[in-house]
Each structure stands twice: as structure tokens, then as C-alpha cells.
């Protein structure tokens, strides 16, 4: 995961808490409807594909046939014998691929379903609720019919108190000393972690004003050694060149991000090659940090659009705050990826889905395109999302189209070994040999949020703090994430012009949480985080005066959409001034599903105070 804003943290927490722990089975009736509409009936998990181009994970085989029996590949070749009454697909003009593997995700809620709907049959998770792991292990060894991708996970990551990973609303164990590391690793293995994820990121790569608590090199070294003693890979989240160098020197098996503040040089490449380090550059997130609009382009892609849920589409259109965006981030990441690959460093395709501008499943297709943009060939790129991660993570039953392998496969129109965008032209997806029901999400989404009234929300002239609709005004601070910042709201007399009242927001920003915040939140729905429809509105208006600080307004879509909510900033002075924020200036905001506006102070440390009046939507 990259950096997060305070409000994303709240949303991520609520989504994560709702993650399903069990295996969800397909609806047989719906599956029958899907197969009938395709013109081909497939009963069970045995079938054949003839006359098809196969990319087997490493190389291309032209015009061959593949037989699947009871969920596993049993024969490949031009002259294989296909048993009578076997469901058979004609693959002329199409390409059969192994199910895709996303080597860096954060899995919660419907993530595994979303992934599978786009041909990602396996997710390598880098931090989620460890209580999901028992069910995940059970699912991935089974050949039962499921409608979600299989999951491997680090479970709980290793981080410092108050460091990255502590901001997502759930209490996690942390460590401060090297002496704690062996017990920490053993505890994660007992919980079911497949590998150990370590955070070594002080925030310096994001800008001079960012300071994040992180583990010391002494602690990371002991964590890596302890993981290896337990026969587990040690994977490290880094963001800067210097952090990458240190972790490679310490023997990290893989870096789960690219460093973005400079390009790889001969010294780092030599170290990585000597140590056998692999890299998951997560170019999708680099694109979001660069403000490159990669996520929005995926949301608008005709081959993907119809299968994106509304929440996925919204997440793809969100972005990191503009003050964090730097075009060099993507440029450096792309250049480094090619230099590392050319030197023989394994490069794996991973999206870091769950971050702004990303979503599970669809973003892997964008990641593949970015790897090709970096300079890898389409075949090399497909290998980075199939056989190579299977080899590195020892996923011995997948990642290849070969006899004995599990029949996790996708059939696409065209030839992605020549044009990588053809991975998006999905015809069929099979998981454990069963064909996936792949209905367009838009066909099922019929309910819309109620149209919200335009005009004044609050003029603060009543005896109590109130709003003309919605669930009103509420204090919001990082204390819900165990932070220390404080806020209070109170009515004061003499608002702007002839107004009889205004809302004063005051408090203190304190260190204690990685990204401290405090302020006031307005919820337009009848219940907290219930969305309303502002499609008929154009702008948010309010009057403000204050202490001269800069503040931000964040706008949230839906009841828990992933990604950082878009924001716009405003400044204050000791004189009233009108602020007019166009709603289309909240980049990625889904106007038909707005769940709130948050007026925040977010640093630096110290007291703050501002007063707002005559808040309205026009």
C-alpha cells in the first residue's frame, strides 16, 4: 500500500470489517442461464478447447487443443482424443491463457469476486485480516465450484508503532526492537501467513514534509532472518532508492513496490542480481501518484466498463491528492522496471489494488499495459502475470497451461502475445474447470440513490447545530484511528453579512497517527454514509474565515468506495470570504452516490480554528 488519507482509512476499515471469511458458491440456476445465453452448455468441470492459440505461461503454441477433465488439464496437442459428449469450444482466432496472478493486492469485501470477473484467478495479498486465511487455504486446495479468486496472503504486516499499516482502523500488533522479531514472525505463521510482509518506509519519497514512523534497519534485518529460518519469504514495502538498497543488502526476497524518487543504477541492479531479489513494481499505483489518469482510462475502456461494479468504477476514477502527484514517479518506475528486467531481475505484475486509481481484476490489465510501455514484450509481460509468479511463490498447480495443472484459464479474442490489450477481450473464464458466470454488472444495478435537494444545507441560525436534510454535522478526528488530534464544533453568533449564526470548528492537530486530521463532516443521507444523488448540482458553496491555515474539503462517494476521496483545498484569513468549489473539481467523485463532505485540518501540528456559514449545494 502507498500513502493514504485520513478518510480513506475510515472507508478501508469499514470495508475490511465486512470481508467475507467463507467460500461463496455460484448459483447453479444463474450459471445455467449464462451457459445457455452463450450457446454452449457445460456441465461440470470437464471440457475441451480446439483449434486455439495457447500461451502456456512461457511460450506460444499455435493451433492446438486442450482437454480438461475434473478440473485439471489432462491433455494438450493437435491430435488428442476428446471423449464423446465432452463440451467443446472452438478457439479459432482466440488465445487461451493461464488464469492471471496479481502479485500485490489488499483483499477485502468483494475483492476476490471482482478479481475473478476479469480473469485474475489468484491474488497475492500483502496485508489483510488474518482471520480470512483459514478459509483461503481451504479454498485454494479444492476443485469445488467458486466465484472468487484464490488467495495467498501475508496476513498482518510487520510495522512500527504508528507506522504505515496502523492507519486502517483495526488494531494490529507492531514491534519496536529486534528482540521482538522472532516471536512476531512465529505469531504470523501461526495465524496462517504465507510469507512475511515488512514495512520500511519513512515517507521521505513522498515529499520533504512527510514523516512516517518506520522500523529500524536492526529490526528489519532480524525480521528477514527470522522469516528465512521459518522457510518463509520476506517481502518488503519500500518507496525510496535508499530503502531499496538497504533491504536488498539485508537479503529481502522481494521488494513489493518500485522506488520512485530516482532510477535504478548499476549498484542497486548488481546487488539485486547477486541476492536474487525480485521486484513487484506496482506501476498502477505509480501512475496514480503521477496523476497520469491510468485508472480513469481503465474505467472508460469499452472491454472492461460493462463488468465493473459502480464501486470499482468510482475507485478507478479517484486519485491521490494533487499535492502528492509527481509525473516523475511513473517515469522513474517505468525506466527502472526495464533496466531491472534487462539485467535479469524477475519482474512480477502486481497492482496494489485497494489504492486510489486501482481496483481488483481490471487494474491488472492496466498493469500489463504499463509493463509493455516500460519496454517488456507482450510475451514477457504475460509471463510476469502467470508462470513467473507461480514459480517464485511456489504455486505448483497453477500459472501454466500444462498437463496436471489446475484448469484456471481465460479465453480471449485476439492475440495478447502481440497486442497486450487483447487480454481485456475476455470470452470465457474457467476456475477449477468450471466456467464462470460473467454477467455485466450494469444489468444488475438498478437502484439509485435518492435525488438530493439543492440549495442551503445549513445557515446555522437555529438554536442547535442542524441541517435542512441529511444526518447533520459531526466531529471527525484521527482518534477513531487511535490518533490524538482533537476537534470541537459550536454555534457562534454573527455569521457572514446579516446571518445570525455560524459554525465554529476548532481543535488541535497532534502527532500520534501517521496522517493526523480533525474537522467536521456533513452527511447528506438519512443515515451515516448513506449516499444521495447530486447529479443535478454543480458546486459546493460556503463562507469561511479563520486562522490563516490551509484546509481541505474531501468528498466521498458511496457507502465505502475504495481509494482516497478527492479533495479541494481552501485558505482562510480573519475576514469572511466565499469559497466556491465545483463538484467536477472533486476528481472521480460519483455525483449520483455522494455520501459526505469533510472539512478538515490535516497539519502541521498545533491549534487550528475556522468558522463556516451558509453552506449550500447549487
XYZ file of C-alpha atoms in Angstrom:
618
model
C 0.000 0.000 0.000
C 1.072 3.534 -0.682
C 0.204 6.573 1.390
C -3.375 7.057 2.494
C -5.520 9.942 3.568
C -7.454 10.016 6.790
C -10.809 9.485 5.172
C -9.627 6.585 3.034
C -8.594 4.964 6.281
C -12.118 5.187 7.671
C -13.572 3.728 4.497
C -10.972 0.995 4.209
C -11.724 -0.018 7.778
C -15.451 -0.406 7.183
C -14.898 -2.404 4.001
C -12.284 -4.617 5.590
C -14.510 -5.389 8.564
C -17.169 -6.639 6.186
C -14.871 -9.075 4.379
C -16.406 -12.484 3.927
C -14.482 -15.309 5.540
C -16.149 -18.204 3.747
C -16.171 -19.619 0.233
C -19.078 -18.339 -1.869
C -20.554 -20.860 -4.281
C -22.002 -19.982 -7.644
C -25.746 -20.003 -8.174
C -26.450 -23.072 -10.362
C -29.565 -21.533 -11.885
C -27.714 -18.347 -12.834
C -24.850 -20.412 -14.242
C -27.269 -22.359 -16.391
C -28.711 -19.094 -17.700
C -25.216 -17.865 -18.581
C -24.244 -21.027 -20.430
C -27.498 -21.103 -22.347
C -27.031 -17.499 -23.477
C -23.579 -18.348 -24.836
C -24.980 -21.149 -26.981
C -22.752 -23.788 -25.326
C -23.769 -25.938 -22.390
C -21.057 -27.030 -19.958
C -21.961 -29.422 -17.189
C -19.325 -29.911 -14.522
C -15.653 -29.076 -14.816
C -14.662 -31.139 -17.855
C -14.430 -29.648 -21.350
C -12.176 -29.206 -24.380
C -10.986 -26.283 -26.494
C -9.898 -26.956 -30.059
C -8.124 -25.032 -32.788
C -6.835 -22.469 -30.283
C -3.643 -20.478 -29.811
C -2.199 -21.256 -26.367
C 0.126 -19.103 -24.324
C 1.212 -21.679 -21.757
C 2.806 -19.206 -19.348
C 6.159 -19.120 -21.109
C 5.680 -19.680 -24.829
C 3.045 -19.669 -27.534
C 1.664 -22.800 -29.161
C -0.281 -22.161 -32.346
C -3.477 -24.007 -33.279
C -3.697 -26.792 -30.722
C -6.285 -28.389 -28.433
C -6.604 -28.619 -24.659
C -8.617 -31.208 -22.738
C -9.757 -30.606 -19.153
C -11.088 -33.446 -17.008
C -12.451 -32.959 -13.490
C -10.912 -29.535 -13.131
C -7.386 -30.376 -14.310
C -5.655 -30.229 -17.675
C -5.295 -33.797 -18.907
C -4.014 -33.399 -22.486
C -2.607 -30.811 -24.899
C -1.914 -31.346 -28.589
C -3.255 -31.339 -32.110
C -4.263 -34.989 -32.086
C -5.538 -35.569 -28.537
C -8.564 -37.795 -28.090
C -11.591 -35.947 -26.765
C -14.136 -38.242 -25.054
C -17.631 -38.386 -26.504
C -20.162 -35.871 -25.150
C -17.406 -33.584 -23.849
C -18.387 -29.910 -24.078
C -16.135 -28.474 -26.762
C -15.305 -24.865 -27.613
C -13.895 -23.707 -30.938
C -10.913 -21.466 -30.233
C -10.286 -20.250 -33.777
C -8.938 -16.688 -33.716
C -8.662 -16.769 -29.935
C -5.944 -17.242 -27.335
C -6.063 -19.421 -24.232
C -4.125 -18.054 -21.252
C -3.437 -19.337 -17.744
C -5.538 -17.583 -15.132
C -3.780 -14.316 -14.265
C -1.925 -13.831 -10.970
C -1.895 -10.399 -9.320
C 1.235 -10.377 -7.161
C 0.326 -7.389 -4.983
C -3.188 -6.747 -3.687
C -5.036 -5.888 -0.498
C -8.059 -8.122 -0.322
C -11.323 -7.301 1.411
C -15.067 -7.374 0.746
C -15.845 -8.466 -2.811
C -12.231 -8.166 -3.977
C -11.816 -11.840 -4.881
C -15.065 -11.825 -6.869
C -14.065 -8.629 -8.632
C -10.683 -10.138 -9.471
C -12.094 -13.326 -10.985
C -14.583 -11.416 -13.117
C -11.582 -10.039 -15.028
C -9.646 -13.297 -15.320
C -7.457 -12.893 -12.221
C -7.748 -16.325 -10.664
C -5.097 -15.879 -7.928
C -4.316 -12.910 -5.691
C -1.135 -12.490 -3.662
C -2.281 -10.292 -0.807
C 0.154 -8.086 1.115
C -1.980 -7.131 4.141
C -5.475 -8.106 5.175
C -7.438 -9.512 8.088
C -5.615 -12.693 9.124
C -8.944 -14.280 10.072
C -9.642 -14.748 6.349
C -6.651 -17.013 5.876
C -8.055 -20.347 7.085
C -10.904 -20.202 4.556
C -8.482 -19.037 1.851
C -6.209 -22.034 2.412
C -9.164 -24.401 2.265
C -10.458 -22.900 -0.984
C -7.183 -22.910 -2.886
C -6.600 -26.665 -2.499
C -10.160 -27.504 -3.519
C -11.546 -28.034 -7.005
C -15.052 -27.050 -5.948
C -17.063 -24.503 -7.882
C -16.399 -20.971 -6.591
C -16.925 -17.446 -7.886
C -13.824 -15.825 -6.463
C -10.081 -15.848 -6.967
C -7.854 -17.921 -4.701
C -5.858 -16.078 -2.070
C -2.351 -16.235 -0.631
C -1.568 -13.614 1.991
C 0.946 -12.045 4.335
C -1.865 -11.557 6.821
C -0.712 -8.864 9.239
C 2.296 -6.869 8.089
C 5.304 -6.000 10.252
C 5.466 -2.296 11.057
C 6.477 0.150 13.764
C 4.023 1.605 16.294
C 2.221 4.393 14.441
C 3.814 3.322 11.150
C 2.301 2.517 7.790
C -0.302 -0.201 8.200
C -1.598 1.059 11.555
C -3.927 3.579 9.931
C -6.640 1.274 8.629
C -8.937 1.152 11.602
C -8.085 -2.240 13.016
C -5.673 -2.777 15.853
C -2.637 -4.764 14.728
C 0.493 -5.948 16.529
C 3.583 -3.823 15.971
C 7.214 -4.124 17.055
C 9.968 -1.743 18.094
C 13.010 -3.878 18.809
C 14.961 -6.615 17.067
C 14.381 -8.888 20.070
C 10.648 -8.927 19.272
C 11.133 -10.043 15.670
C 11.408 -13.864 16.025
C 8.232 -14.071 18.109
C 6.452 -11.698 15.709
C 7.268 -13.929 12.740
C 6.191 -17.078 14.570
C 2.890 -15.446 15.528
C 2.165 -14.543 11.908
C 2.928 -18.079 10.751
C 0.614 -19.456 13.426
C -2.129 -17.174 12.075
C -1.592 -18.621 8.605
C 0.609 -16.070 6.836
C 2.126 -17.494 3.642
C 5.026 -15.029 3.691
C 6.143 -12.122 5.843
C 5.453 -8.533 4.713
C 7.719 -5.865 6.223
C 7.306 -2.084 6.029
C 10.458 0.021 5.659
C 9.171 3.419 4.553
C 9.765 6.720 6.359
C 7.701 8.767 3.897
C 10.650 10.721 2.519
C 9.934 9.552 -1.044
C 6.587 11.370 -0.983
C 7.969 14.807 -0.155
C 10.025 16.717 2.415
C 7.010 17.392 4.654
C 6.040 13.722 5.020
C 7.397 11.863 8.029
C 6.195 8.330 8.801
C 7.371 6.193 11.676
C 9.083 3.059 10.421
C 11.088 0.069 11.567
C 14.809 0.435 12.136
C 17.302 -1.491 9.970
C 18.143 -3.638 13.005
C 14.518 -4.744 13.279
C 14.094 -5.369 9.540
C 17.279 -7.449 9.424
C 16.078 -9.676 12.255
C 12.635 -9.995 10.683
C 14.161 -11.100 7.367
C 16.456 -13.600 9.103
C 13.597 -14.934 11.240
C 11.364 -15.380 8.192
C 14.097 -17.324 6.401
C 14.658 -19.520 9.454
C 10.971 -20.443 9.227
C 11.238 -21.092 5.453
C 9.111 -18.065 4.623
C 9.852 -15.365 2.093
C 10.476 -11.857 3.423
C 8.821 -9.195 1.250
C 9.468 -5.528 1.920
C 7.411 -2.416 1.236
C 9.801 0.386 0.300
C 9.354 3.693 -1.508
C 12.807 5.255 -1.883
C 16.032 4.214 -3.545
C 17.982 4.188 -0.257
C 15.347 1.992 1.392
C 15.508 -0.418 -1.539
C 19.308 -0.633 -1.329
C 19.242 -1.394 2.379
C 16.600 -4.110 2.084
C 18.342 -5.812 -0.832
C 21.571 -5.812 1.174
C 19.730 -7.376 4.109
C 18.545 -10.269 1.937
C 14.902 -9.428 1.295
C 13.435 -11.919 -1.173
C 11.346 -9.293 -2.913
C 10.508 -5.610 -2.979
C 6.758 -5.162 -3.318
C 6.993 -1.650 -4.788
C 9.381 0.178 -7.025
C 11.386 3.043 -5.556
C 10.131 6.203 -7.204
C 12.489 9.026 -6.247
C 15.180 8.009 -8.723
C 16.034 5.475 -11.415
C 17.791 2.165 -10.723
C 21.548 2.385 -11.075
C 24.289 -0.192 -11.607
C 24.981 -0.533 -7.889
C 21.403 -1.447 -6.990
C 20.978 -3.692 -10.025
C 24.186 -5.534 -9.171
C 23.078 -6.063 -5.589
C 19.638 -7.296 -6.617
C 21.090 -9.724 -9.124
C 23.600 -11.057 -6.601
C 20.914 -11.551 -3.938
C 18.296 -12.965 -6.324
C 15.785 -10.281 -5.383
C 12.558 -9.963 -7.338
C 10.579 -6.743 -7.808
C 6.840 -6.085 -7.962
C 6.899 -2.502 -9.279
C 3.142 -1.784 -8.881
C 3.159 0.592 -11.834
C -0.592 1.124 -11.457
C -0.064 2.999 -8.207
C 2.913 4.850 -9.647
C 0.574 6.039 -12.383
C -1.907 7.242 -9.792
C 0.817 9.045 -7.839
C 1.936 10.626 -11.105
C -1.575 11.863 -11.887
C -1.388 10.017 -15.198
C -5.090 9.087 -15.338
C -4.408 5.381 -15.905
C -7.285 4.353 -13.646
C -9.811 6.586 -15.359
C -8.737 5.193 -18.734
C -9.487 1.675 -17.469
C -12.884 2.777 -16.165
C -13.705 4.116 -19.629
C -12.343 1.098 -21.544
C -15.146 -0.469 -23.594
C -13.890 -4.016 -22.977
C -13.851 -3.570 -19.188
C -16.516 -0.991 -18.466
C -19.563 -3.229 -18.555
C -18.141 -5.619 -15.962
C -17.034 -3.010 -13.430
C -19.205 -2.546 -10.382
C -20.155 1.023 -9.577
C -17.759 0.955 -6.639
C -14.933 -0.282 -8.868
C -15.559 2.420 -11.438
C -15.524 5.070 -8.731
C -12.303 3.705 -7.240
C -10.577 3.781 -10.640
C -11.500 7.439 -11.079
C -10.145 8.525 -7.699
C -6.617 9.843 -7.352
C -4.044 10.843 -4.801
C -4.309 14.489 -3.717
C -2.779 16.815 -6.296
C -0.141 17.990 -3.849
C 1.231 14.425 -3.734
C 1.234 13.937 -7.505
C 4.538 13.956 -9.370
C 4.859 12.907 -13.029
C 8.428 11.692 -12.388
C 7.086 8.875 -10.205
C 5.734 6.900 -13.152
C 8.582 7.900 -15.435
C 11.171 6.652 -12.920
C 9.236 3.465 -12.235
C 8.911 2.583 -15.928
C 12.591 3.224 -16.600
C 13.689 1.204 -13.570
C 11.429 -1.716 -14.472
C 13.080 -2.079 -17.889
C 16.624 -1.675 -16.539
C 15.990 -4.285 -13.857
C 14.321 -6.686 -16.284
C 17.121 -6.382 -18.835
C 19.609 -7.209 -16.087
C 17.772 -10.441 -15.300
C 15.897 -9.256 -12.194
C 12.493 -11.007 -12.056
C 9.655 -8.509 -12.514
C 6.174 -9.582 -11.383
C 2.862 -7.968 -12.295
C 1.090 -6.548 -9.255
C -1.387 -3.693 -8.894
C -1.548 -2.791 -5.184
C -5.318 -2.858 -5.725
C -7.165 -1.040 -2.984
C -5.318 2.216 -3.590
C -6.564 5.293 -5.465
C -6.922 4.696 -9.189
C -6.927 0.910 -8.840
C -9.400 -1.909 -8.455
C -9.143 -5.670 -8.224
C -9.103 -7.529 -11.521
C -9.387 -4.733 -14.041
C -6.238 -2.983 -12.846
C -4.085 -5.989 -13.663
C -4.910 -5.450 -17.331
C -3.693 -1.884 -16.899
C -0.558 -3.130 -15.139
C 0.212 -5.384 -18.097
C -0.097 -2.447 -20.471
C 2.276 -0.401 -18.290
C 4.858 -3.195 -18.281
C 4.742 -3.222 -22.076
C 5.062 0.577 -22.024
C 8.145 0.111 -19.834
C 9.700 -1.970 -22.603
C 8.860 -5.602 -21.845
C 7.438 -7.579 -24.745
C 3.825 -8.800 -24.501
C 5.082 -12.385 -24.007
C 7.460 -11.302 -21.231
C 4.639 -9.338 -19.639
C 2.207 -12.259 -19.732
C 4.886 -14.423 -18.132
C 5.107 -11.830 -15.312
C 1.427 -12.444 -14.549
C 1.347 -16.243 -14.910
C 4.222 -18.733 -14.781
C 6.824 -16.458 -13.185
C 4.897 -15.545 -10.009
C 3.737 -19.168 -9.745
C 7.390 -20.251 -9.805
C 8.607 -17.623 -7.339
C 5.783 -18.157 -4.848
C 5.822 -21.943 -5.400
C 2.230 -22.142 -6.586
C 2.817 -25.528 -8.098
C -0.654 -26.214 -9.510
C -1.231 -23.010 -11.487
C 0.302 -20.337 -13.686
C 0.847 -22.750 -16.596
C -1.240 -24.487 -19.212
C 0.329 -27.907 -18.850
C -0.821 -31.439 -18.150
C -1.696 -31.888 -14.470
C -2.281 -28.199 -13.798
C -5.487 -26.839 -12.328
C -7.790 -25.569 -15.082
C -7.763 -21.876 -14.165
C -7.820 -20.378 -17.656
C -9.173 -17.495 -19.696
C -10.058 -17.464 -23.386
C -9.673 -14.083 -25.086
C -10.424 -12.816 -28.536
C -7.326 -11.829 -30.479
C -3.671 -12.380 -29.653
C -2.305 -10.721 -26.492
C 1.150 -12.137 -27.236
C 1.246 -9.429 -29.913
C -1.220 -6.858 -28.566
C -1.368 -6.858 -24.766
C -4.712 -5.013 -24.751
C -6.338 -8.200 -26.075
C -6.254 -9.625 -22.527
C -9.281 -7.387 -21.931
C -11.317 -9.056 -24.699
C -12.412 -11.926 -22.468
C -14.661 -14.589 -23.968
C -14.725 -17.155 -21.146
C -13.156 -17.629 -17.714
C -12.753 -21.007 -16.037
C -11.986 -21.511 -12.336
C -11.218 -25.075 -11.252
C -12.528 -26.103 -14.656
C -15.972 -24.602 -14.059
C -16.989 -21.831 -16.388
C -17.623 -18.579 -14.599
C -20.921 -16.798 -14.817
C -19.815 -13.399 -16.108
C -22.853 -11.154 -16.258
C -22.411 -7.472 -16.937
C -22.643 -5.600 -13.659
C -24.696 -2.781 -15.140
C -27.505 -5.204 -15.922
C -27.961 -5.936 -12.231
C -27.547 -2.399 -10.844
C -30.969 -0.788 -10.871
C -31.297 1.002 -7.550
C -30.064 4.577 -7.404
C -29.629 6.980 -4.547
C -32.413 9.485 -3.997
C -32.040 12.877 -5.633
C -30.829 15.337 -3.004
C -32.237 18.846 -2.816
C -30.081 21.737 -3.946
C -29.826 24.994 -2.048
C -28.922 25.797 1.531
C -27.717 22.903 3.685
C -27.150 24.939 6.858
C -27.225 28.638 7.768
C -26.584 27.873 11.458
C -29.266 30.310 12.673
C -31.153 27.718 14.740
C -30.747 27.013 18.463
C -28.945 23.748 17.719
C -26.443 22.667 15.076
C -28.684 21.339 12.327
C -29.062 20.826 8.594
C -32.090 21.054 6.333
C -31.652 17.445 5.270
C -29.324 14.522 5.927
C -27.901 13.257 9.206
C -26.229 16.541 10.056
C -22.815 17.741 11.178
C -20.389 15.562 13.127
C -16.906 15.942 14.574
C -14.288 13.853 12.757
C -10.764 13.239 14.084
C -7.997 10.681 13.891
C -8.945 9.445 17.367
C -11.027 6.770 15.634
C -7.663 5.506 14.364
C -6.069 5.816 17.831
C -4.693 9.264 16.998
C -4.515 12.203 19.382
C -5.952 15.131 17.409
C -8.969 16.905 18.825
C -11.852 18.959 17.483
C -14.971 20.688 18.709
C -17.867 22.398 16.960
C -20.075 25.108 18.370
C -22.576 27.688 17.186
C -21.401 31.302 17.351
C -23.419 34.486 16.786
C -22.936 36.923 13.929
C -22.172 34.969 10.812
C -21.437 36.346 7.368
C -23.289 39.523 6.270
C -26.654 39.574 8.092
C -26.534 35.947 9.237
C -27.413 35.416 12.888
C -25.073 32.458 13.396
C -22.191 30.364 12.099
C -20.397 27.110 12.920
C -17.007 27.370 14.600
C -14.667 24.418 14.186
C -11.575 24.359 16.372
C -9.100 21.896 17.785
C -5.540 20.678 17.831
C -3.577 18.551 15.388
C -1.281 16.217 17.347
C 1.259 13.592 16.360
C 0.113 10.117 17.269
C -1.257 8.900 13.975
C 0.591 8.655 10.663
C -1.722 11.135 8.924
C -3.393 13.289 11.611
C -6.635 15.129 10.913
C -9.519 16.855 12.660
C -12.562 18.747 11.488
C -16.276 18.463 10.756
C -18.240 16.138 8.481
C -21.633 16.627 6.824
C -23.653 13.539 5.880
C -26.387 14.224 3.291
C -28.159 10.868 3.694
C -30.702 9.948 6.335
C -28.187 7.529 7.863
C -24.394 7.880 8.256
C -22.552 7.247 4.961
C -25.860 6.701 3.127
C -25.325 8.123 -0.385
C -27.538 10.670 -2.101
C -27.748 11.790 -5.720
C -26.246 15.204 -6.500
C -26.319 14.727 -10.279
C -28.407 17.882 -10.635
C -25.872 20.027 -8.725
C -22.808 21.937 -9.917
C -20.917 23.344 -6.941
C -20.398 23.456 -3.175
C -20.516 26.959 -1.701
C -19.724 28.233 1.778
C -18.324 31.246 3.546
C -15.317 30.907 5.809
C -12.928 32.848 7.983
C -10.150 31.546 10.204
C -6.590 31.499 11.388
C -4.785 31.707 8.052
C -4.208 27.956 7.719
C -4.942 25.961 4.612
C -7.739 23.405 4.915
C -9.328 20.835 2.647
C -12.777 19.608 1.715
C -12.983 15.921 0.886
C -15.968 14.459 -0.950
C -16.939 10.828 -0.566
C -18.866 8.595 -2.954
C -20.938 5.575 -1.977
C -21.021 3.796 1.349
C -17.435 2.652 1.256
C -15.739 3.068 -2.087
C -12.053 2.281 -2.106
C -9.368 4.830 -2.722
C -8.648 8.269 -1.344
C -11.658 10.568 -1.597
C -10.987 13.507 -3.918
C -10.314 16.840 -2.244
C -10.031 20.542 -2.904
C -8.196 22.977 -0.662
C -9.094 26.420 0.620
C -7.317 29.051 2.687
C -8.602 31.234 5.476
C -7.985 34.716 6.832
C -9.537 36.842 9.567
C -12.092 38.161 7.049
C -15.093 36.317 5.655
C -14.695 35.072 2.098
C -16.829 32.966 -0.194
C -15.496 29.583 -1.325
C -16.979 28.049 -4.472
C -15.819 24.518 -5.233
C -17.074 22.977 -8.495
C -18.269 19.436 -7.900
C -16.473 18.285 -11.026
C -13.301 19.542 -9.353
C -13.552 16.582 -6.977
C -11.837 14.261 -9.440
C -13.533 10.869 -9.605
C -16.485 11.838 -7.402
C -19.578 9.828 -8.347
C -22.233 12.538 -8.197
C -25.068 10.021 -8.186
C -23.735 8.489 -4.983
C -22.303 11.165 -2.664
C -22.067 10.131 0.989
C -20.490 13.183 2.577
C -18.227 16.217 2.710
C -15.470 16.575 5.288
C -13.921 19.962 6.168
C -10.508 19.117 7.647
C -7.344 20.457 9.162
C -4.563 17.986 8.341
C -1.355 19.518 9.628
C 1.022 20.843 10.668
C 0.815 20.189 14.403
C -0.803 22.817 16.554
C -4.071 24.553 17.239
C -6.459 25.416 14.433
C -9.736 27.222 14.054
C -12.104 28.226 11.287
C -15.745 29.272 11.043
C -18.130 28.367 8.224
C -21.527 29.737 7.298
C -24.235 29.467 4.641
C -23.167 26.081 3.316
C -25.072 25.125 0.193
C -25.104 22.929 -2.875
C -26.136 24.547 -6.166
